[in-house]
Amino acid sequence: MDESNLIGFKTSSNGDSFTIGMNPSTNEALPGKFSDANEDELNFAVDQASKSFEIFKSTPGKAKAEFLNRVADEILALGDQLISRCCDESGLPEVRIVGERGRTIAQLQMFAKLVEEGSWLEATIDTQQVDREPVPKPDIRRMLTPLGPVVVFAASNFPLAFSVAGGDTASALAGGNPVIVKAHRSHPGTSALIGSAIVEAAQKTGMPDGIFSLLHGKGSIVGQGLIKHPKVKAAGFTGSQKAGMLLYGLANQRKEPIPFFAEMGSVNPVLLLPSSLNNKTVEMLTGSITMGVGQFCTNPGLIISVDSDDLEKFISELGNELSNIESGVMLNEQICNSYNNEIENLLVREEITIDGRAEKSKNLNSGRAILASISGKSFINNFNFSEEIFGPSSLIVRCHNQKELDDVLKTLVGQLTGSVIGNDSELSLYESSIKIMEKKVGRIIFNGVPTGVEVCPSMQHGGPYPASSDSRFTSVGTAAIKRFVRPISYQSWPNDKLPNELQDGNPLNIWRLVDGELTQD
């Protein structure tokens, strides 16, 4: 596989700096060198995006839908080449990558359907009332409009679904915004293949030049350079809190601050009620903790319950199950080293009991499943125990009573999810705990695990800080489009000078709220 087959956006050929894909299973370099963007290329990409915005922002929903559907088709047409390269760069099994490709395609098709149907624009019309007393009412019409060039930071743990053509890119394009993607260094070949598919789709559907660009390079240069660029109008990010908050700060320090939507992970607390301490829950949590070698932002990293003989037995059984899990290859060497270091720092603490630990693997960059426990009192006294460890581990908090359990929940910061496992009759008994959890999370789950995020209109993937930078928005589902648009009202404009969606006799299939009543032209 040579470079010419992989580059989705023409980058530097000066040979000064390259990104090279690595196989985490072997630590061997993969074929292909991907030129890191320099300052001139970064500026060119943003300038082109800004020019294309003037055309793309007014592109009808049907045309945008055709483009998004074509992107999905071109990704599928990459076939085994994409699957093979993605597996090599991520260490993830083929079945996972095939499934993730399916999710990526489904997201694109979902947004295509959304923009063609049109109701997401929230077009509302209040007609004038010239005889209203004491003053006449003007004609006012409101809709959502795109922001401008959007920067998307690809994630490490989802090389397809949260990467170059993932949910951030799909929702930004659906909203009428050109997109510039900062490729993740862990999968440059995969990124370039997907980038080429998007470029091909744009050309085949007549989209303006500059509607999409893919840039490789260091985050400190390319990523920060993009956030600081005055023509960039918004950004989407999935990754660590450290990197997310650095970029968030830059976005707000600009002369013109811009929206920066960061999803920064969480420990996703699981509340075990007494009836849940059984083999079914052991099996459910074992699968969730170790899914994808624990490298999910929704990994259940914290389990909370009231201490009892049944809990001690449950901990023993869950620890045994996790001990028998074969250690999988993590996404890259840095992530693996970080996981191992954080685990070792945790386990040397005298407050911690080790309840289960998988055997060390001979494979490179493998992550061992870990289960540890701690008393509620010790947990409350040290905030560090509530911090996320990115990998296949979970910490059980053994609370003395329900009051202490509530106190543990109160110490937690914002989370993506919270889970409650038990039976219906116990919910009223633990009402205070559940109410505390509701304040902390973006999605609260009953009798289920947080991993496996359904892509649908009702999904909320985002929670109070620091799980995300703005809890009012989601990065998954159709509502993700709301991040990259803003409302605008038109007052007393001639009908033929209004956007098509707001005109009387609008020929598009648009649902609108007219004088308080939902109608369809």
Coordinates of C-alpha atoms in Angstrom, one line a residue:
M1 CA 0.0 0.0 0.0
D2 CA 1.8 3.2 -1.1
E3 CA 1.2 6.7 -0.1
S4 CA -0.6 7.7 -3.3
N5 CA -3.4 5.2 -2.5
L6 CA -4.0 6.6 0.9
I7 CA -3.8 10.4 0.9
G8 CA -7.3 11.9 1.0
F9 CA -6.1 15.5 1.0
K10 CA -2.9 16.6 -0.8
T11 CA -0.3 17.4 1.8
S12 CA 3.4 18.4 1.8
S13 CA 5.9 16.5 -0.3
N14 CA 8.9 18.2 1.2
G15 CA 9.7 15.1 3.4
D16 CA 10.3 17.2 6.5
S17 CA 7.8 15.5 8.7
F18 CA 5.7 12.4 8.3
T19 CA 3.2 10.3 10.3
I20 CA 3.8 6.6 10.1
G21 CA 1.2 3.9 11.1
M22 CA 2.3 1.4 13.7
N23 CA 0.9 -2.1 14.5
P24 CA 0.3 -2.2 18.2
S25 CA 0.5 -6.0 18.2
T26 CA 4.1 -6.0 17.0
N27 CA 5.3 -2.4 17.3
E28 CA 6.3 -2.6 13.7
A29 CA 5.9 0.3 11.2
L30 CA 3.2 -0.2 8.6
P31 CA 3.5 0.8 4.9
G32 CA 2.9 4.4 3.9
K33 CA 4.2 7.8 5.0
F34 CA 1.7 10.5 5.6
S35 CA 3.0 14.1 5.2
D36 CA 2.4 16.3 8.2
A37 CA 0.7 19.5 7.3
N38 CA 2.7 22.7 7.5
E39 CA 1.4 26.2 8.3
D40 CA 0.8 27.1 4.6
E41 CA -1.2 23.9 4.0
L42 CA -3.2 24.4 7.2
N43 CA -4.1 27.9 6.1
F44 CA -4.9 26.7 2.6
A45 CA -7.3 24.1 3.9
V46 CA -9.1 26.6 6.1
D47 CA -9.3 29.2 3.3
Q48 CA -10.7 26.6 1.0
A49 CA -13.2 25.5 3.6
S50 CA -14.3 29.1 4.2
K51 CA -14.8 29.7 0.4
S52 CA -16.8 26.5 0.1
F53 CA -19.0 27.5 3.0
E54 CA -20.5 30.3 1.0
I55 CA -21.8 27.7 -1.4
F56 CA -22.4 24.7 0.8
K57 CA -24.5 26.7 3.5
S58 CA -27.3 27.1 0.9
T59 CA -27.1 23.6 -0.6
P60 CA -30.6 22.0 -0.5
G61 CA -31.2 19.2 1.9
K62 CA -31.7 16.7 -0.9
A63 CA -28.3 17.5 -2.3
K64 CA -26.6 17.2 1.1
A65 CA -28.3 13.9 1.6
E66 CA -27.0 12.6 -1.8
F67 CA -23.5 13.6 -0.7
L68 CA -23.7 11.9 2.7
N69 CA -25.2 8.7 1.2
R70 CA -22.4 8.7 -1.4
V71 CA -19.8 9.0 1.3
A72 CA -21.3 5.9 2.9
D73 CA -21.2 4.1 -0.5
E74 CA -17.6 5.0 -1.1
I75 CA -16.5 3.8 2.4
L76 CA -18.2 0.5 1.8
A77 CA -16.5 0.3 -1.6
L78 CA -13.1 0.4 0.1
G79 CA -13.8 -3.2 1.1
D80 CA -11.3 -5.4 2.7
Q81 CA -8.5 -2.9 2.2
L82 CA -10.1 -0.6 4.9
I83 CA -10.8 -3.5 7.3
S84 CA -7.3 -4.9 7.0
R85 CA -5.6 -1.6 7.5
C86 CA -7.8 -0.6 10.4
C87 CA -7.2 -3.8 12.2
D88 CA -3.4 -3.5 11.7
E89 CA -3.4 0.1 13.1
S90 CA -5.7 -0.4 16.0
G91 CA -5.1 -3.9 17.2
L92 CA -8.9 -4.4 17.2
P93 CA -10.4 -7.7 15.8
E94 CA -12.0 -7.8 12.4
V95 CA -15.5 -8.4 13.8
R96 CA -15.3 -5.2 15.8
I97 CA -14.0 -3.2 12.8
V98 CA -16.7 -4.6 10.5
G99 CA -19.3 -3.6 13.0
E100 CA -17.9 -0.2 13.5
R101 CA -17.8 0.3 9.7
G102 CA -21.5 -0.6 9.7
R103 CA -22.2 2.0 12.4
T104 CA -20.3 4.7 10.5
I105 CA -22.3 4.0 7.4
A106 CA -25.5 4.0 9.3
Q107 CA -24.7 7.3 10.9
L108 CA -24.1 8.9 7.5
Q109 CA -27.3 7.5 6.2
M110 CA -29.2 8.7 9.3
F111 CA -28.1 12.3 8.8
A112 CA -28.8 12.0 5.1
K113 CA -32.4 11.1 5.9
L114 CA -32.6 13.9 8.5
V115 CA -31.5 16.7 6.2
E116 CA -33.6 15.5 3.3
E117 CA -36.7 15.5 5.5
G118 CA -35.9 18.9 6.9
S119 CA -37.7 19.2 10.3
W120 CA -34.4 19.5 12.1
L121 CA -34.2 23.1 10.8
E122 CA -36.9 24.0 13.3
A123 CA -38.4 26.5 10.8
T124 CA -41.0 28.6 12.6
I125 CA -43.2 31.4 11.2
D126 CA -45.1 34.0 13.1
T127 CA -47.1 36.0 10.5
Q128 CA -47.8 39.7 10.9
Q129 CA -50.9 41.1 12.6
V130 CA -51.3 44.7 11.5
D131 CA -54.4 45.2 13.5
R132 CA -53.0 44.0 16.8
E133 CA -53.3 46.4 19.7
P134 CA -51.6 48.3 21.2
V135 CA -48.9 47.8 18.5
P136 CA -48.9 45.7 15.3
K137 CA -47.1 42.4 15.2
P138 CA -44.3 42.1 12.6
D139 CA -43.7 39.0 10.4
I140 CA -40.9 37.0 12.1
R141 CA -39.5 33.8 10.8
R142 CA -36.8 31.7 12.5
M143 CA -34.6 28.7 11.5
L144 CA -31.3 27.1 12.2
T145 CA -28.3 28.0 10.0
P146 CA -24.7 26.6 9.8
L147 CA -21.8 28.1 11.6
G148 CA -18.9 27.8 9.1
P149 CA -15.8 25.7 8.9
V150 CA -15.7 23.0 11.6
V151 CA -12.6 21.2 12.9
V152 CA -13.0 17.6 13.9
F153 CA -10.4 15.8 16.1
A154 CA -10.4 12.1 15.4
A155 CA -10.6 9.7 18.3
S156 CA -8.1 6.9 19.1
N157 CA -10.6 4.3 20.3
F158 CA -13.1 4.5 17.4
P159 CA -10.9 4.6 14.2
L160 CA -14.1 4.8 12.1
A161 CA -17.2 5.8 14.0
F162 CA -15.6 8.7 15.9
S163 CA -12.9 9.5 13.4
V164 CA -12.6 11.0 9.9
A165 CA -16.2 10.2 8.7
G166 CA -17.6 9.6 12.2
G167 CA -20.5 11.3 14.0
D168 CA -18.8 14.7 14.4
T169 CA -18.0 14.9 10.7
A170 CA -21.4 13.6 9.5
S171 CA -23.4 15.9 11.8
A172 CA -21.3 19.0 10.8
L173 CA -21.6 18.3 7.1
A174 CA -25.3 17.6 7.5
G175 CA -25.7 21.0 9.1
G176 CA -24.1 22.7 6.1
N177 CA -20.6 23.2 7.4
P178 CA -17.3 22.3 5.6
V179 CA -15.1 20.0 7.7
I180 CA -11.4 19.9 8.4
V181 CA -10.3 16.7 10.2
K182 CA -7.2 16.4 12.3
A183 CA -6.3 12.8 11.8
H184 CA -5.3 10.7 14.8
R185 CA -1.7 9.6 14.8
S186 CA -2.7 6.0 15.7
H187 CA -4.4 5.3 12.4
P188 CA -3.1 7.5 9.6
G189 CA -3.6 4.9 6.9
T190 CA -7.2 4.2 7.9
S191 CA -7.8 8.0 8.1
A192 CA -6.4 8.6 4.6
L193 CA -8.5 5.8 3.1
I194 CA -11.7 7.3 4.6
G195 CA -10.5 10.8 3.6
S196 CA -10.1 9.6 0.0
A197 CA -13.7 8.2 0.1
I198 CA -15.1 11.5 1.3
V199 CA -13.2 13.4 -1.4
E200 CA -14.4 11.0 -4.1
A201 CA -18.0 11.4 -2.9
A202 CA -17.7 15.2 -2.9
Q203 CA -16.5 15.2 -6.5
K204 CA -19.1 12.7 -7.7
T205 CA -22.0 14.8 -6.2
G206 CA -20.7 18.2 -7.3
M207 CA -19.9 19.5 -3.8
P208 CA -17.6 22.7 -3.7
D209 CA -13.9 22.3 -3.5
G210 CA -12.7 22.6 0.1
I211 CA -15.8 21.1 1.7
F212 CA -13.6 18.5 3.3
S213 CA -9.9 18.3 4.2
L214 CA -7.8 15.8 6.1
L215 CA -4.6 16.9 7.9
H216 CA -2.0 14.8 9.5
G217 CA 0.5 16.1 12.1
K218 CA 1.2 16.8 15.7
G219 CA -1.6 18.1 17.9
S220 CA 0.6 20.8 19.3
I221 CA 1.1 22.2 15.8
V222 CA -1.8 21.1 13.5
G223 CA -4.5 20.7 16.2
Q224 CA -3.8 23.9 18.1
G225 CA -3.2 25.8 14.8
L226 CA -6.6 24.9 13.6
I227 CA -8.3 25.9 16.8
K228 CA -6.6 29.3 16.7
H229 CA -7.4 30.0 13.1
P230 CA -9.8 33.0 12.8
K231 CA -11.8 31.4 10.0
V232 CA -12.6 28.2 12.0
K233 CA -16.0 28.6 13.6
A234 CA -16.5 25.4 15.8
A235 CA -14.8 22.2 16.7
G236 CA -15.7 18.7 17.9
F237 CA -13.3 16.5 20.0
T238 CA -13.3 13.1 21.6
G239 CA -10.4 12.2 23.8
S240 CA -8.7 12.8 27.1
Q241 CA -9.7 15.5 29.6
K242 CA -6.1 17.0 29.5
A243 CA -6.1 17.4 25.7
G244 CA -9.8 18.5 25.6
M245 CA -9.4 21.2 28.2
L246 CA -6.2 22.5 26.5
L247 CA -8.1 23.0 23.2
Y248 CA -11.2 24.2 25.0
G249 CA -9.1 26.9 26.6
L250 CA -7.6 28.0 23.2
A251 CA -11.1 28.1 21.7
N252 CA -12.2 30.5 24.4
Q253 CA -9.0 32.6 24.4
R254 CA -9.5 33.6 20.8
K255 CA -10.5 37.2 19.8
E256 CA -13.7 35.5 18.6
P257 CA -14.3 32.6 20.9
I258 CA -15.8 29.5 19.2
P259 CA -18.0 26.6 20.3
F260 CA -15.8 23.7 21.3
F261 CA -17.6 20.5 21.9
A262 CA -15.4 18.0 23.8
E263 CA -16.4 14.6 25.0
M264 CA -13.8 13.7 27.6
G265 CA -14.8 10.3 29.1
S266 CA -15.9 9.3 32.6
V267 CA -16.0 6.4 35.1
N268 CA -19.7 5.7 34.4
P269 CA -20.8 4.6 37.9
V270 CA -22.8 1.4 38.3
L271 CA -25.1 1.2 41.3
L272 CA -25.7 -2.4 42.4
L273 CA -28.9 -2.9 44.4
P274 CA -29.1 -6.0 46.6
S275 CA -31.1 -8.1 44.1
S276 CA -28.5 -7.6 41.4
L277 CA -25.7 -9.5 43.2
N278 CA -26.0 -12.6 41.1
N279 CA -24.3 -14.5 38.2
K280 CA -26.2 -12.6 35.5
T281 CA -24.8 -9.3 36.7
V282 CA -21.3 -10.8 36.9
E283 CA -21.5 -11.9 33.3
M284 CA -22.9 -8.6 32.2
L285 CA -20.2 -6.5 33.9
T286 CA -17.4 -8.8 32.8
G287 CA -18.3 -8.3 29.2
S288 CA -18.7 -4.6 29.6
I289 CA -15.5 -4.0 31.5
T290 CA -13.4 -5.9 29.0
M291 CA -15.2 -4.9 25.8
G292 CA -12.7 -3.5 23.4
V293 CA -10.0 -4.0 26.0
G294 CA -11.8 -1.5 28.2
Q295 CA -11.1 1.3 25.8
F296 CA -14.5 2.9 25.7
C297 CA -15.6 6.2 27.1
T298 CA -18.5 4.4 28.6
N299 CA -16.5 1.7 30.3
P300 CA -18.0 0.9 33.8
G301 CA -14.9 2.0 35.8
L302 CA -16.8 2.4 39.1
I303 CA -19.2 0.0 40.8
I304 CA -21.0 1.1 44.0
S305 CA -23.0 -1.0 46.5
V306 CA -23.8 -1.5 50.2
D307 CA -21.4 -4.0 51.9
S308 CA -22.8 -7.4 52.7
D309 CA -22.0 -11.1 52.6
D310 CA -23.7 -11.2 49.2
L311 CA -21.5 -8.4 47.9
E312 CA -18.3 -10.1 49.1
K313 CA -19.4 -13.2 47.2
F314 CA -20.2 -11.2 44.1
I315 CA -16.8 -9.4 44.2
S316 CA -15.1 -12.8 44.4
E317 CA -17.0 -14.2 41.4
L318 CA -16.5 -11.1 39.3
G319 CA -12.8 -11.1 40.2
N320 CA -12.5 -14.7 39.1
E321 CA -14.3 -14.0 35.8
L322 CA -12.0 -11.1 35.0
S323 CA -8.9 -13.1 36.0
N324 CA -9.8 -15.6 33.3
I325 CA -10.1 -13.0 30.5
E326 CA -7.3 -13.2 28.0
S327 CA -5.5 -9.8 27.8
G328 CA -6.1 -8.0 24.6
V329 CA -3.9 -5.6 22.6
M330 CA -4.5 -2.0 23.4
L331 CA -4.7 0.8 20.8
N332 CA -1.1 1.9 20.9
E333 CA 2.0 1.7 23.0
Q334 CA 1.4 5.0 24.8
I335 CA -2.2 4.1 25.9
C336 CA -1.0 0.7 27.1
N337 CA 1.9 2.2 29.1
S338 CA -0.4 4.9 30.6
Y339 CA -2.9 2.2 31.6
N340 CA -0.3 0.0 33.3
N341 CA 1.3 2.9 35.1
E342 CA -2.1 4.2 36.4
I343 CA -3.1 0.6 37.5
E344 CA 0.2 0.2 39.4
N345 CA -0.2 3.5 41.1
L346 CA -3.7 2.5 42.2
L347 CA -2.8 -1.0 43.4
V348 CA 0.1 0.1 45.7
R349 CA -2.3 2.2 47.8
E350 CA -3.0 0.6 51.1
E351 CA -6.7 1.4 50.9
I352 CA -7.0 -0.8 47.8
T353 CA -7.8 -4.6 47.7
I354 CA -7.0 -6.5 44.6
D355 CA -9.9 -8.9 43.8
G356 CA -9.0 -10.1 40.4
R357 CA -6.3 -9.7 37.8
A358 CA -5.8 -11.4 34.5
E359 CA -2.6 -13.2 33.7
K360 CA 0.1 -11.2 32.1
S361 CA 0.2 -11.7 28.3
K362 CA 3.2 -12.4 26.2
N363 CA 1.7 -10.1 23.5
L364 CA 3.0 -6.6 23.2
N365 CA 0.9 -3.7 24.5
S366 CA -1.7 -6.0 26.1
G367 CA -4.1 -4.7 28.8
R368 CA -4.8 -7.0 31.8
A369 CA -8.3 -6.9 33.2
I370 CA -8.3 -5.7 36.9
L371 CA -10.9 -5.7 39.6
A372 CA -10.1 -3.8 42.9
S373 CA -12.2 -2.7 45.8
I374 CA -12.2 0.1 48.4
S375 CA -14.3 1.2 51.4
G376 CA -16.7 4.0 50.9
K377 CA -15.0 6.1 53.6
S378 CA -11.6 5.8 51.9
F379 CA -13.1 6.6 48.5
I380 CA -14.7 9.8 49.8
N381 CA -11.5 10.9 51.4
N382 CA -9.5 10.8 48.2
F383 CA -10.7 12.3 44.9
N384 CA -8.0 10.5 42.9
F385 CA -9.9 7.2 43.3
S386 CA -12.8 8.6 41.2
E387 CA -10.6 9.4 38.2
E388 CA -10.9 7.5 35.0
I389 CA -8.4 4.7 34.1
F390 CA -8.6 4.1 30.4
G391 CA -8.6 0.3 30.1
P392 CA -10.2 -2.9 31.3
S393 CA -10.4 -2.2 35.0
S394 CA -13.1 -1.4 37.5
L395 CA -13.1 -0.3 41.1
I396 CA -15.8 -1.5 43.5
V397 CA -16.8 0.9 46.4
R398 CA -18.1 -1.0 49.4
C399 CA -20.3 1.3 51.3
H400 CA -21.2 0.9 55.0
N401 CA -24.8 1.8 54.5
Q402 CA -27.1 3.7 52.0
K403 CA -26.2 7.1 53.5
E404 CA -22.5 6.5 52.8
L405 CA -23.5 5.2 49.3
D406 CA -25.2 8.6 48.7
D407 CA -22.2 10.4 50.0
V408 CA -20.0 8.5 47.5
L409 CA -22.3 9.5 44.7
K410 CA -22.2 13.1 45.8
T411 CA -18.4 13.2 45.5
L412 CA -18.5 12.3 41.8
V413 CA -18.1 14.9 39.0
G414 CA -20.1 14.9 35.8
Q415 CA -20.3 11.5 34.0
L416 CA -21.5 10.3 30.6
T417 CA -23.6 7.6 32.1
G418 CA -24.9 6.1 35.3
S419 CA -26.4 2.6 35.7
V420 CA -28.8 1.2 38.2
I421 CA -29.1 -2.6 38.4
G422 CA -31.8 -4.2 40.5
N423 CA -35.5 -4.9 40.5
D424 CA -38.4 -2.4 40.2
S425 CA -39.4 -2.7 43.9
E426 CA -36.0 -1.5 45.0
L427 CA -36.1 1.8 43.1
S428 CA -38.3 3.5 45.6
L429 CA -35.9 2.4 48.4
Y430 CA -32.9 3.9 46.6
E431 CA -34.8 7.0 45.4
S432 CA -32.3 9.4 47.0
S433 CA -29.4 7.6 45.4
I434 CA -31.0 7.7 41.9
K435 CA -31.8 11.4 42.2
I436 CA -28.2 12.2 43.0
M437 CA -27.1 10.1 40.0
E438 CA -29.5 11.9 37.7
K439 CA -27.8 15.2 38.5
K440 CA -24.4 13.7 37.6
V441 CA -25.0 12.0 34.2
G442 CA -26.2 12.5 30.7
R443 CA -27.7 9.0 30.4
I444 CA -29.1 6.9 33.2
I445 CA -29.6 3.2 32.6
F446 CA -31.7 0.6 34.3
N447 CA -30.6 -3.0 34.3
G448 CA -28.1 -2.5 31.6
V449 CA -24.4 -1.6 31.0
P450 CA -23.2 1.7 29.6
T451 CA -21.2 0.2 26.7
G452 CA -23.0 -0.2 23.4
V453 CA -24.3 3.3 22.7
E454 CA -27.4 3.2 20.5
V455 CA -27.4 5.7 17.6
C456 CA -30.9 7.2 17.6
P457 CA -32.7 10.5 18.0
S458 CA -33.2 10.0 21.8
M459 CA -29.6 9.2 22.6
Q460 CA -27.7 11.7 24.9
H461 CA -24.0 11.1 24.7
G462 CA -22.6 13.9 26.8
G463 CA -22.9 14.8 30.4
P464 CA -22.1 17.5 33.0
Y465 CA -18.5 18.7 33.1
P466 CA -15.9 17.1 32.9
A467 CA -17.6 14.3 30.9
S468 CA -18.2 16.9 28.2
S469 CA -17.6 20.6 27.8
D470 CA -21.4 21.4 27.3
S471 CA -24.0 19.0 28.8
R472 CA -26.7 20.5 26.7
F473 CA -25.5 18.7 23.6
T474 CA -24.9 15.1 22.4
S475 CA -22.2 13.7 20.1
V476 CA -24.3 10.7 19.1
G477 CA -27.8 10.7 17.5
T478 CA -29.5 13.1 15.2
A479 CA -29.5 15.9 17.9
A480 CA -25.7 16.0 17.4
I481 CA -26.3 18.3 14.4
K482 CA -27.4 21.1 16.9
R483 CA -23.8 21.6 17.9
F484 CA -22.8 23.1 14.6
V485 CA -25.8 25.4 13.8
R486 CA -27.3 28.5 15.3
P487 CA -30.7 30.1 15.2
I488 CA -31.4 33.2 13.0
S489 CA -34.6 35.2 12.8
Y490 CA -35.8 37.2 9.7
Q491 CA -38.2 40.1 10.4
S492 CA -40.4 41.7 7.8
W493 CA -38.4 40.4 4.8
P494 CA -39.9 40.1 1.4
N495 CA -41.0 36.5 0.7
D496 CA -38.7 36.0 -2.3
K497 CA -35.7 37.2 -0.3
L498 CA -36.1 34.7 2.5
P499 CA -34.3 31.3 2.7
N500 CA -36.4 28.7 0.8
E501 CA -37.3 27.0 4.0
L502 CA -39.0 30.1 5.3
Q503 CA -40.8 31.2 2.2
D504 CA -44.6 31.0 1.8
G505 CA -45.4 28.2 -0.6
N506 CA -42.1 26.5 0.1
P507 CA -41.6 23.7 -2.4
L508 CA -39.4 21.6 0.0
N509 CA -40.8 18.9 2.2
I510 CA -40.4 20.9 5.4
W511 CA -42.3 20.7 8.6
R512 CA -42.9 24.2 10.0
L513 CA -44.4 25.8 13.1
V514 CA -46.8 28.5 11.8
D515 CA -48.5 30.6 14.4
G516 CA -48.1 27.9 16.9
E517 CA -49.4 25.0 14.7
L518 CA -47.2 22.3 13.1
T519 CA -47.8 22.2 9.3
Q520 CA -46.2 20.7 6.3
D521 CA -46.0 22.5 3.0

